[in-house]
Short mmCIF file of C-alpha atoms and ligand atoms in Angstrom, two decimals:
data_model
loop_
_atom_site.label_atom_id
_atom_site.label_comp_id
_atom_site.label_asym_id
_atom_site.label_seq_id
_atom_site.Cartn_x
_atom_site.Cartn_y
_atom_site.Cartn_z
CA UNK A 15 60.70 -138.23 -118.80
CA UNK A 16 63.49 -140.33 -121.23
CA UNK A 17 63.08 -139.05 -124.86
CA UNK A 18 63.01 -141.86 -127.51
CA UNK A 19 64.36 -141.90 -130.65
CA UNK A 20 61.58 -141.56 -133.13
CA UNK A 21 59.98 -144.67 -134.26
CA UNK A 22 61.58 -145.82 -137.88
CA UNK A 23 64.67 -144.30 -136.95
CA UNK A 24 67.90 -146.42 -135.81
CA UNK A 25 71.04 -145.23 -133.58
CA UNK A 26 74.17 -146.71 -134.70
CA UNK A 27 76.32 -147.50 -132.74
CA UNK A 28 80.04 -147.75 -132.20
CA UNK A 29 79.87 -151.51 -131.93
CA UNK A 30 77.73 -151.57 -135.35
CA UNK A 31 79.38 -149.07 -137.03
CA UNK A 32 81.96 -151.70 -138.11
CA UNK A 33 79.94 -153.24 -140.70
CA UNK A 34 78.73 -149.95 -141.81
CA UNK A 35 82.19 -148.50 -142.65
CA UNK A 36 82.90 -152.22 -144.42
CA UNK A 37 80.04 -151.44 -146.41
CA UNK A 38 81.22 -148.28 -147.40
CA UNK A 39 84.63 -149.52 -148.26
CA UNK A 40 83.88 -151.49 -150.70
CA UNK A 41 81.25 -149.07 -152.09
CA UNK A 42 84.33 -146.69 -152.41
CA UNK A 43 86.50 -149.32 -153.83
CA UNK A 44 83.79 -150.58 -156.70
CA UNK A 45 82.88 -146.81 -157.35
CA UNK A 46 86.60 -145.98 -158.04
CA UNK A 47 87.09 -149.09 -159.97
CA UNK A 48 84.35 -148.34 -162.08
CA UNK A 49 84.80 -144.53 -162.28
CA UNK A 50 81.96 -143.17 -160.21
CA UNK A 51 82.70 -139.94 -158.53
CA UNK A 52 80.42 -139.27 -154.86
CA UNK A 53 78.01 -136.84 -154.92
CA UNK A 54 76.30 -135.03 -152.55
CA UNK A 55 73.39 -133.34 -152.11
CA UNK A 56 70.64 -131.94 -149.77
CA UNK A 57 68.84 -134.00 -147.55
CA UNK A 58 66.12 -131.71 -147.77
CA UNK A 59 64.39 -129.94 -151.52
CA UNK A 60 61.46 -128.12 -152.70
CA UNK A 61 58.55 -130.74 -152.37
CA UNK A 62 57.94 -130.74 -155.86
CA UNK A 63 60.72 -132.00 -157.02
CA UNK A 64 59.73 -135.20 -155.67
CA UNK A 65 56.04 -135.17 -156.64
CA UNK A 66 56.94 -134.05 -159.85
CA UNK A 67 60.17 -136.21 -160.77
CA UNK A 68 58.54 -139.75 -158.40
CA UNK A 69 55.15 -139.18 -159.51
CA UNK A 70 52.15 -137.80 -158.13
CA UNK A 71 50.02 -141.19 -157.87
CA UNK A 72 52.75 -142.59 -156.30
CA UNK A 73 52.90 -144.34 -152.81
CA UNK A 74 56.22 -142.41 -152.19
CA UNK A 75 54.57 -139.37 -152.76
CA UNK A 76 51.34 -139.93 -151.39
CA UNK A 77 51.94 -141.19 -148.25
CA UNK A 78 55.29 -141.98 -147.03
CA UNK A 79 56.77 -138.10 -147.89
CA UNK A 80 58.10 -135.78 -144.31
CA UNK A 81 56.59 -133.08 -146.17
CA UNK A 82 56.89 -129.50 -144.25
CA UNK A 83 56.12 -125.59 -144.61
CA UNK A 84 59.71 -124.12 -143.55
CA UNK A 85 59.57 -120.86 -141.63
CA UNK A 86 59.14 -118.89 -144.68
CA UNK A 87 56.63 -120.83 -145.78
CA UNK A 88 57.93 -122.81 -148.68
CA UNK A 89 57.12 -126.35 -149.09
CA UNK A 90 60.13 -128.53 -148.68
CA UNK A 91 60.22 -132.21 -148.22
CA UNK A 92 63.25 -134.90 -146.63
CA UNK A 93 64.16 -136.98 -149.55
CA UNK A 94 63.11 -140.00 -149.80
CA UNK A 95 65.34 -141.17 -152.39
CA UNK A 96 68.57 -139.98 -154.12
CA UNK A 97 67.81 -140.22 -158.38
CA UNK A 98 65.44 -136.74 -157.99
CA UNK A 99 68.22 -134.70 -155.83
CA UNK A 100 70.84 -136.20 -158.25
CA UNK A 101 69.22 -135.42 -161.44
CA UNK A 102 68.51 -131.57 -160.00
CA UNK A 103 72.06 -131.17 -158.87
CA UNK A 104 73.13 -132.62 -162.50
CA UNK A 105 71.16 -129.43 -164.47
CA UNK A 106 71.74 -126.34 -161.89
CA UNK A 107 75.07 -127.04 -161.77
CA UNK A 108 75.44 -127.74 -165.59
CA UNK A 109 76.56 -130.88 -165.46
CA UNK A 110 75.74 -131.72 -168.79
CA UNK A 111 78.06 -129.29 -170.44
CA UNK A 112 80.91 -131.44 -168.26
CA UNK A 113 82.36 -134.69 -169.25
CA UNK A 114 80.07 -137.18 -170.98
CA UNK A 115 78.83 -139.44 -169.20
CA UNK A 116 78.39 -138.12 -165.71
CA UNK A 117 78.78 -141.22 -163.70
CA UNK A 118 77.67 -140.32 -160.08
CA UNK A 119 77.01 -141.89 -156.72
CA UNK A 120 76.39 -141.01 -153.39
CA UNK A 121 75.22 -142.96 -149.97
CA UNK A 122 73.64 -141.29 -146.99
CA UNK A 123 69.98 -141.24 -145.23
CA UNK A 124 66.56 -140.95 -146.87
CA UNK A 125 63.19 -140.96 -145.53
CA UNK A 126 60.11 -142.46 -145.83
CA UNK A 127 57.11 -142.35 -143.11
CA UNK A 128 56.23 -146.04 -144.06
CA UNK A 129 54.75 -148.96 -141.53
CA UNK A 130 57.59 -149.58 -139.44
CA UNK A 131 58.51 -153.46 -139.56
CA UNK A 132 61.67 -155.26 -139.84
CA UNK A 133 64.10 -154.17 -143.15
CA UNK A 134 61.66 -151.06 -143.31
CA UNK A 135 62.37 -147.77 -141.76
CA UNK A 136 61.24 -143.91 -141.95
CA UNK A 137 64.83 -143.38 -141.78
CA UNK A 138 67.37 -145.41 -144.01
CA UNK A 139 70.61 -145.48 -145.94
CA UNK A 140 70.73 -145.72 -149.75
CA UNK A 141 73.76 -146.17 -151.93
CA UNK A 142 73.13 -144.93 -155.10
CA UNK A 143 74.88 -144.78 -158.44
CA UNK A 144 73.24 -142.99 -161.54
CA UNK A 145 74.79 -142.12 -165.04
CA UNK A 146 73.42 -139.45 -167.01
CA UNK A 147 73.85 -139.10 -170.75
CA UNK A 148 73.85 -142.89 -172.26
CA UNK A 149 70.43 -144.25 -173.87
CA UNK A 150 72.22 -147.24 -175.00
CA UNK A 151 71.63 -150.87 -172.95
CA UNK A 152 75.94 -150.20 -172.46
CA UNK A 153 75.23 -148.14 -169.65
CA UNK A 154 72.22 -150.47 -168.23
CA UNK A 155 74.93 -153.36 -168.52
CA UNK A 156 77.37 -151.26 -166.66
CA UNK A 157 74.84 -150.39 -163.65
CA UNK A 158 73.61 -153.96 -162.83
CA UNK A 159 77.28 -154.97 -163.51
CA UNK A 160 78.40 -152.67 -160.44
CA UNK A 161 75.72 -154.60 -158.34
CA UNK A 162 77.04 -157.84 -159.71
CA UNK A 163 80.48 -156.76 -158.27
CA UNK A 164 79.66 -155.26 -155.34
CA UNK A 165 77.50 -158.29 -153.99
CA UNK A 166 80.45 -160.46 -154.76
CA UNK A 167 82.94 -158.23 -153.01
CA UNK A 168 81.25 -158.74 -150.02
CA UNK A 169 80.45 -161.94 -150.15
CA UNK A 170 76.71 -162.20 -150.83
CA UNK A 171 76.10 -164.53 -153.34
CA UNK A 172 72.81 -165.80 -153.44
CA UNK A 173 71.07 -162.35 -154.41
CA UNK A 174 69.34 -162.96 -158.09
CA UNK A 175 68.82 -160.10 -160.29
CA UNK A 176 65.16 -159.77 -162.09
CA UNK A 177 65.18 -158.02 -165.02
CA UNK A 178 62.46 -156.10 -167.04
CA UNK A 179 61.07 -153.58 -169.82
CA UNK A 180 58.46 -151.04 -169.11
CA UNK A 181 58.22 -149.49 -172.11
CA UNK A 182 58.76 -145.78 -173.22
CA UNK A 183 56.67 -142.78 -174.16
CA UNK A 184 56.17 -144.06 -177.36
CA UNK A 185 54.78 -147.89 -176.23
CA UNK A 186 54.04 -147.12 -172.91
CA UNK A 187 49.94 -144.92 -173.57
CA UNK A 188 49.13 -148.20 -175.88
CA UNK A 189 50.16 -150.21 -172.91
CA UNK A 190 48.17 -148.26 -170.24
CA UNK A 191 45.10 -148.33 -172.51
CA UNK A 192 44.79 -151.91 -172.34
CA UNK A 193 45.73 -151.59 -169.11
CA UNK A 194 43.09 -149.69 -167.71
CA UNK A 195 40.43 -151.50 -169.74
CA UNK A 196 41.62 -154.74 -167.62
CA UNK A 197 41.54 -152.96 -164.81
CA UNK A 198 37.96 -150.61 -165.55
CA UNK A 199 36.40 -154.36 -165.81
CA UNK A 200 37.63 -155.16 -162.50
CA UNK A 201 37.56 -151.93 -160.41
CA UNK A 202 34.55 -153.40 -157.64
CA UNK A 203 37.28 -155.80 -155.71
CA UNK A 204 40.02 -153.30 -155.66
CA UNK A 205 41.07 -151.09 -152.99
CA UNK A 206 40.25 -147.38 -152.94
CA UNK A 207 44.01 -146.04 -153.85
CA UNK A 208 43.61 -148.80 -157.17
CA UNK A 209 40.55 -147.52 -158.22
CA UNK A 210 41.20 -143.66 -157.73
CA UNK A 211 44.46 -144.30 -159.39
CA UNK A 212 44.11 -146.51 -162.07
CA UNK A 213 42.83 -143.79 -164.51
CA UNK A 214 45.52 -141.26 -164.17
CA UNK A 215 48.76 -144.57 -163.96
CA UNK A 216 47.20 -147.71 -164.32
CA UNK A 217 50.61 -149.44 -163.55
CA UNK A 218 50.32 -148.24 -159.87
CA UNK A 219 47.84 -150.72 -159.42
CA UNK A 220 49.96 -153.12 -160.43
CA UNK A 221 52.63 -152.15 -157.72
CA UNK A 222 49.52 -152.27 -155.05
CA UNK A 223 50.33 -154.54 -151.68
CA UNK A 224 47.06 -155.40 -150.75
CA UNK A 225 46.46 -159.73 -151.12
CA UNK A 226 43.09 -158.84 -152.97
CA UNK A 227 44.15 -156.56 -155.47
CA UNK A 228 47.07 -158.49 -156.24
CA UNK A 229 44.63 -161.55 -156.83
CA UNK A 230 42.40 -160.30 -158.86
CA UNK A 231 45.28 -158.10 -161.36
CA UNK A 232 47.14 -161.44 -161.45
CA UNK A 233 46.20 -161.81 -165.07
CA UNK A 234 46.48 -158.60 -166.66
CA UNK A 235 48.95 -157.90 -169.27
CA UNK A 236 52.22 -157.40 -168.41
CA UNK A 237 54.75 -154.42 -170.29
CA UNK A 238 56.76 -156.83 -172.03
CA UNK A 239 54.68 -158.29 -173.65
CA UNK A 240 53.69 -155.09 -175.52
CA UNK A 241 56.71 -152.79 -175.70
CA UNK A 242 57.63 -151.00 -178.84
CA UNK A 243 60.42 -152.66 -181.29
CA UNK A 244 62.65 -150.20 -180.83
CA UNK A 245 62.24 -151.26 -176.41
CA UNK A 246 62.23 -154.63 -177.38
CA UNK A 247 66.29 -153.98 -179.33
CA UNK A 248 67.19 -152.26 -175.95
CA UNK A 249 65.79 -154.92 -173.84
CA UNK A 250 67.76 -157.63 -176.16
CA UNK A 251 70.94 -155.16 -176.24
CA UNK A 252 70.76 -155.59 -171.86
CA UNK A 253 70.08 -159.33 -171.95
CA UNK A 254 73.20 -160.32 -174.45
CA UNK A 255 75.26 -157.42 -172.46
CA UNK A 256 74.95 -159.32 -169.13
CA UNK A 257 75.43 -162.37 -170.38
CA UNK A 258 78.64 -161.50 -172.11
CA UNK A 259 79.64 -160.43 -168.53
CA UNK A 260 78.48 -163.82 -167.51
CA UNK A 261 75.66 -161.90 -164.78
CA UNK A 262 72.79 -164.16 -164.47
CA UNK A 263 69.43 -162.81 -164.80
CA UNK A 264 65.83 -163.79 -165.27
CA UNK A 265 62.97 -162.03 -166.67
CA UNK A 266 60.20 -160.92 -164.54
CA UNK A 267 57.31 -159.32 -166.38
CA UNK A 268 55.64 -158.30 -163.26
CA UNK A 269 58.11 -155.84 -162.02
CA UNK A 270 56.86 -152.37 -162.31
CA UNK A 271 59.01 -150.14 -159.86
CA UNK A 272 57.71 -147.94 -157.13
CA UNK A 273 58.22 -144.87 -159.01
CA UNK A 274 56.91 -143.31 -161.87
CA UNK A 275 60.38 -142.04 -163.41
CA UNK A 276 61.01 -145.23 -165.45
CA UNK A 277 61.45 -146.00 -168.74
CA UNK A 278 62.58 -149.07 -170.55
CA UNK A 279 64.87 -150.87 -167.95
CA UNK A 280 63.59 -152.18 -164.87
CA UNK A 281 65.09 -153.84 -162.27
CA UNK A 282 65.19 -155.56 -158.67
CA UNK A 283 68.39 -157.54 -156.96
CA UNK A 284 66.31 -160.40 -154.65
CA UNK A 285 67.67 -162.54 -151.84
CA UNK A 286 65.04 -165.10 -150.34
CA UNK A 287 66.00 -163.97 -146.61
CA UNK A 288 64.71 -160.28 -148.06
CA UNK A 289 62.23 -161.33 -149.70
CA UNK A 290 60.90 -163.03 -147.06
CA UNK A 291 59.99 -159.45 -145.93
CA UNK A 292 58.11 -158.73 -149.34
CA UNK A 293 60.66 -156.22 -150.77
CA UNK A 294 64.05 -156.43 -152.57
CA UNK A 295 67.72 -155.48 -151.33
CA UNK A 296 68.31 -153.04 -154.56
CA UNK A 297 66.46 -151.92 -157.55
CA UNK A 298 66.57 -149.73 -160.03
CA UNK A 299 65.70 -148.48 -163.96
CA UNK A 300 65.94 -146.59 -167.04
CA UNK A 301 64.67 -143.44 -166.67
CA UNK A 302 65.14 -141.38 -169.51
CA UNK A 303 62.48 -138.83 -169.10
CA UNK A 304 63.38 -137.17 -165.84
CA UNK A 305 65.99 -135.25 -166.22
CA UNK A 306 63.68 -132.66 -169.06
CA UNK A 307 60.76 -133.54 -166.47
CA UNK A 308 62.62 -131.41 -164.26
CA UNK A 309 63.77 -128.66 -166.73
CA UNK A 310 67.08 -129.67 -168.03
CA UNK A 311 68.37 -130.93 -171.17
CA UNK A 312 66.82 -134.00 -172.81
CA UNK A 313 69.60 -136.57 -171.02
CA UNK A 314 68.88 -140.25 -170.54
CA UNK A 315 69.69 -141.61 -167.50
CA UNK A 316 70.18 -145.02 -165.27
CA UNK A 317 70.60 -146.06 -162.03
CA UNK A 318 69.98 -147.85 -158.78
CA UNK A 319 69.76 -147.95 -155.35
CA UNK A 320 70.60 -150.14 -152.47
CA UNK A 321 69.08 -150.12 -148.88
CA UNK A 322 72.31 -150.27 -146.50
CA UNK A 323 70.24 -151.70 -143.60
CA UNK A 324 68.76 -154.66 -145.57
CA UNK A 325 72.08 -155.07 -147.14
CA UNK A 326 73.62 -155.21 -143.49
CA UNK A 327 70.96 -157.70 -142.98
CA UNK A 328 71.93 -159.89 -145.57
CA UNK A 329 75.51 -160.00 -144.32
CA UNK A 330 74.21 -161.24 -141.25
CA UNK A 331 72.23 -163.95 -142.66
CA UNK A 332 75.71 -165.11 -144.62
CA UNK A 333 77.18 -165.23 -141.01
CA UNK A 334 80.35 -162.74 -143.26
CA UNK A 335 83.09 -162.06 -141.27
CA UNK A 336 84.05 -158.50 -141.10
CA UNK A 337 87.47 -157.13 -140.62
CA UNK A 338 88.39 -157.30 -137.10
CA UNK A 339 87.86 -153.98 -134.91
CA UNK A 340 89.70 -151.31 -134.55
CA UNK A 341 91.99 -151.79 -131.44
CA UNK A 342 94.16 -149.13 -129.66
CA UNK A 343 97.91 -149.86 -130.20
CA UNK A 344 99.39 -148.72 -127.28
CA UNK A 345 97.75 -147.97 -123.67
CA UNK A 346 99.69 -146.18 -121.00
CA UNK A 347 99.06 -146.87 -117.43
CA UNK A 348 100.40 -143.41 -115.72
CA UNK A 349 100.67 -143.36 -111.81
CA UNK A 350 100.55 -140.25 -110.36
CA UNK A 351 101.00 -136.79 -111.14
CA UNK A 352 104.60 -136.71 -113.15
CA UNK A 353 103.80 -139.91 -114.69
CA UNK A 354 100.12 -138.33 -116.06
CA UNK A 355 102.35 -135.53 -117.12
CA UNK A 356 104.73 -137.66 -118.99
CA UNK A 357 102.44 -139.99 -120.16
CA UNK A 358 99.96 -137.28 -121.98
CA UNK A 359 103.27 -136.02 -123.95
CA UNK A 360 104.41 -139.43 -125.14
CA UNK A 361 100.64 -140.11 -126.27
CA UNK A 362 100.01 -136.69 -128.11
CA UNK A 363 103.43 -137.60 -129.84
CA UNK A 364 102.43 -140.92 -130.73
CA UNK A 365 98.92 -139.57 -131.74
CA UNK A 366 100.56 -137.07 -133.98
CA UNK A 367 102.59 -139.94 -135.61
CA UNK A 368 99.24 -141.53 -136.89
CA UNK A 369 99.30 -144.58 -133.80
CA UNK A 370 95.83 -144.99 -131.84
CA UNK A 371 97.68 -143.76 -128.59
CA UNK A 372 95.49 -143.77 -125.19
CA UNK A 373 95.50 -143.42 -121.22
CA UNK A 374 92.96 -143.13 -118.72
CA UNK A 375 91.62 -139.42 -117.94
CA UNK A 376 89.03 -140.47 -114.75
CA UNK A 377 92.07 -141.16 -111.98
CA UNK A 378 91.87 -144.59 -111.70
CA UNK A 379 93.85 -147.05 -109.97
CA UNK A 380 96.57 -148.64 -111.91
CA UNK A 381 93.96 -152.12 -110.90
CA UNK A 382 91.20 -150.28 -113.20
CA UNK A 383 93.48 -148.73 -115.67
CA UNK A 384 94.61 -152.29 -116.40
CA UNK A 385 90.77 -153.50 -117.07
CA UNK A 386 90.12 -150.40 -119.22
CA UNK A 387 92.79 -150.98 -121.04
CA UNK A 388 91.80 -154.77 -121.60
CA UNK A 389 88.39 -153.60 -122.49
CA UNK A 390 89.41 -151.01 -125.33
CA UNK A 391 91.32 -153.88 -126.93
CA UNK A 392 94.79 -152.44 -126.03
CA UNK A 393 97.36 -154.11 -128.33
CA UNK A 394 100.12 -153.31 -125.98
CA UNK A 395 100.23 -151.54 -122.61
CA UNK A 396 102.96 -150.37 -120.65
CA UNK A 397 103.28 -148.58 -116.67
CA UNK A 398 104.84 -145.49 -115.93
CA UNK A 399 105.23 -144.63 -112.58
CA UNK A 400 108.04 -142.98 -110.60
CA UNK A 401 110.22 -146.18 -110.70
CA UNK A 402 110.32 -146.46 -114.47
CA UNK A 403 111.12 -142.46 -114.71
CA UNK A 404 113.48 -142.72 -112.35
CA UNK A 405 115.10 -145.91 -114.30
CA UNK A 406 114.61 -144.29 -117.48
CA UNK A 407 113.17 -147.27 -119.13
CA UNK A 408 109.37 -148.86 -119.62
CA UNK A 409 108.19 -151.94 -119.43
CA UNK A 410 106.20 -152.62 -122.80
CA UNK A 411 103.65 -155.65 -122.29
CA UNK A 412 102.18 -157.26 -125.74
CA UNK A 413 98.32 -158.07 -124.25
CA UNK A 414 98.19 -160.90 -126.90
CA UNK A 415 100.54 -163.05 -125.67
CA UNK A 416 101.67 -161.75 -122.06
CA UNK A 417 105.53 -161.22 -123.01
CA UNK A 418 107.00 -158.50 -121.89
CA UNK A 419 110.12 -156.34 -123.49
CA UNK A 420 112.02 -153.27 -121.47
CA UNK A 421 112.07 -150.07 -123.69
CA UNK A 422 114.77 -147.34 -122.31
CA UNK A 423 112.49 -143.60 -122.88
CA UNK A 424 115.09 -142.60 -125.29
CA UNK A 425 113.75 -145.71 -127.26
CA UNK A 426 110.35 -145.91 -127.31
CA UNK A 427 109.01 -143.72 -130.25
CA UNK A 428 111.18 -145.47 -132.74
CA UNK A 429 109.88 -148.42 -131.00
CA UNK A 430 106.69 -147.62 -131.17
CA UNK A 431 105.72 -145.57 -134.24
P1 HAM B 567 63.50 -147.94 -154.30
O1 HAM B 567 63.18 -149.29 -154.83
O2 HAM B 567 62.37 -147.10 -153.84
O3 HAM B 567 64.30 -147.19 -155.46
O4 HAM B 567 64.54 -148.07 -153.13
C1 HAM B 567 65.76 -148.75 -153.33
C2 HAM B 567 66.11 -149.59 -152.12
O5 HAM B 567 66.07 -148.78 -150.94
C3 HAM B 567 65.17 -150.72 -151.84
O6 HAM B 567 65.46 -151.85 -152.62
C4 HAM B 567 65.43 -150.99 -150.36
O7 HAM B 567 66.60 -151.78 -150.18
C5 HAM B 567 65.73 -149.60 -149.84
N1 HAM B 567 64.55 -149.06 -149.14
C6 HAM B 567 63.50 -148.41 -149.67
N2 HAM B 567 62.62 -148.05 -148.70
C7 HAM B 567 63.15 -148.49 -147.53
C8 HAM B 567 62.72 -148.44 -146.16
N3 HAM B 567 61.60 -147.83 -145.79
N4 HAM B 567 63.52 -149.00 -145.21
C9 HAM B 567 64.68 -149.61 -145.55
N5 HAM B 567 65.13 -149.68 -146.84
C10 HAM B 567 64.37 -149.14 -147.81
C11 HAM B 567 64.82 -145.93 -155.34
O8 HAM B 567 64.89 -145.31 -154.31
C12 HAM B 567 65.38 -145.39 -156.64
N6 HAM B 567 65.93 -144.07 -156.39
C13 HAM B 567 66.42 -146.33 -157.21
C14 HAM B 567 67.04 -145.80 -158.47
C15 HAM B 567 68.20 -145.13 -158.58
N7 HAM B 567 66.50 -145.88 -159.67
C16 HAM B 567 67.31 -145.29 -160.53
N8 HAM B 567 68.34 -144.82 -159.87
#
């Protein structure tokens, strides 16, 4: 019986791989411009670091966790996001005694067992940046500003960033009492994961999917509205950073993020092609309580994400042209067994000097050596067979535009390197 790949999950594909490594160019080339250095850490760590850093009442952790018992027993979950495994990596490995502050970022899979639909998968790519040790709206600025300059790198420029202020320990139990007295008066119509939650994080309901829930919240109060003054300066310190950058924003009170980690700064990068699919290309936040949640120094820290596959699906929607593909400069066409010989030494040398060097290694006929060639993209081809050793010379044929050049052997690595 065939064995499937498991549902959620994507192969890629050489032919898609393109856009994935155009991607990841320019995340390279916006990280070094704005001095991120990659990290990289496990794709698998102790469970709790996600139900303790993400939140236990979260849907994250609830639900959508590959949680496992490893053979010795220990409880160890696949990430499903990169801020926790970050934020641990930053205090074992004393990052905070380095250089102030640590600007980070990484990219690779996370998972999630979520309902499976278009733009959502159990397995996905995130690229991440995070900067530990700034409390000031500076380093908010300087996140979304990355985002700003990364969508415009490639091209995408109808993504609009929403912007908002959750509050902080100080504001935020105020905030949640009022909250949950909106809520309490409401709890009959509301789904079971609302009304077990609500006590414990009444902002989860909030962030709850189902139409009826969202119906009958639509009129509770809203974060902004009742953050502290000293929120309210940091949420003023972001708005007149971006716009001195000239990043357009609006407010949206109703953001409330996924994840419990936040503080202050919350936000969400929107196109209407993914939104479409109720969810956003990118978000991130503030969260200046996580990094002593998980036992390290008192650091505040800010970041975001971005999904690669709904980012790819953007492109597509844009119709962006991507750098053309890779093509293979040189294909030899060797006929029989001194030729093969031959043949294999001029392409390891070629190989060696950096040129995408190839020949056929099935015994074909010269016929279906030509149409492999052809199909690989060959930029130039050329036949050796006992004729051309004999003459000392190869024929060298430029696939573009059929011309055709004679190359004496002596000649043809300073010809062709
Ligand atoms: P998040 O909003 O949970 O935030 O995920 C960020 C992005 O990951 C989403 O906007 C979306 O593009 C992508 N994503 C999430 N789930 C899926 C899925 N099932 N399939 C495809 N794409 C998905 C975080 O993960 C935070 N760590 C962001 C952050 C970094 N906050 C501070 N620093």
């Amino acid at each position: 019986m065939q064995i499937n790949a498991p549902k959620g999950t994507q192969d890629i594909l050489p032919a898609q791989i393109r856009r994935r490594h155009y991607a990841e160019s320019v995340i390279r080339d916006v990280c070094r411009a704005f001095g991120y250095r990659e990290i990289r850490t496990p794709t698998f760590e102790h469970t709790e670091l996600f139900s303790r850093g993400m939140g236990e009442t979260t849907d994250v952790v609830q639900k959508e966790m590959y949680t496992f018992a490893d053979k010795a027993g220990r409880s160890v979950t696949l990430r499903p996001e990169g801020t926790a495994g970050v934020v641990r990596a930053y205090i074992e490995n004393g990052m905070s005694s380095l250089v102030t502050p640590q600007k980070l970022y990484y990219h690779g899979p996370m998972f999630r067992y979520e309902n499976v639909q278009r733009g959502r998968y159990r397995e996905f790519w995130q690229f991440g940046c995070e900067i530990l040790g700034v409390a000031g709206a500076r380093a908010d600025v300087e996140i979304i500003s990355i985002l700003a300059m990364f969508f415009f790198k490639l091209g995408l420029l109808k993504v609009d960033l929403r912007i908002n202020s959750i509050g902080c320990p100080k504001c935020k139990p105020a905030y949640h009492a009022l909250l949950r007295e909106f809520i309490g008066a409401r709890l009959g119509g509301l789904c079971d994961d609302c009304r077990t939650r609500f006590e414990k994080n009444p902002m989860r309901a909030l962030d709850c999917k189902q139409e009826t829930c969202k119906k009958i919240l639509a009129g509770a109060p809203l974060s902004l509205d009742h953050i502290c003054p000293e929120c309210a300066d940091h949420f003023e310190a972001l708005k007149a950073g971006l716009s001195e950058l000239d990043i357009a924003y609006k407010i949206d009170k109703t953001i409330v993020r996924g994840l419990d980690y936040y503080t202050r700064t919350v936000f969400e990068f929107m196109s209407e092609n993914i939104q479409s699919l109720g969810s956003s290309i990118c978000g991130g936040g503030r969260y200046d309580s996580l990094v002593s949640l998980c036992g390290g120094p008192d650091t505040p820290g800010v970041g975001f994400s971005v999904g690669i596959e709904r980012l790819l699906m953007e492109l597509d929607s844009y119709g962006v042209e991507l750098p053309a593909p890779e093509r293979v400069d040189i294909f030899l066409i060797a006929v029989g067994e001194r030729a093969k010989t031959y043949a294999a030494q001029i392409v390891n040398r070629l190989r060696a000097a950096g040129r995408s060097a190839d020949m056929d290694l099935l015994d074909r006929s010269v016929k279906a050596q030509m149409k492999y060639a052809d199909k690989l993209g060959a930029a130039l081809t050329a036949v050796i067979g006992d004729d051309e050793l004999k003459k000392g010379a190869l024929v060298i044929r430029d696939m573009d535009t059929g011309s055709t050049r004679e190359v004496p052997m002596e000649n043809l690595y300073l010809e062709l390197i």
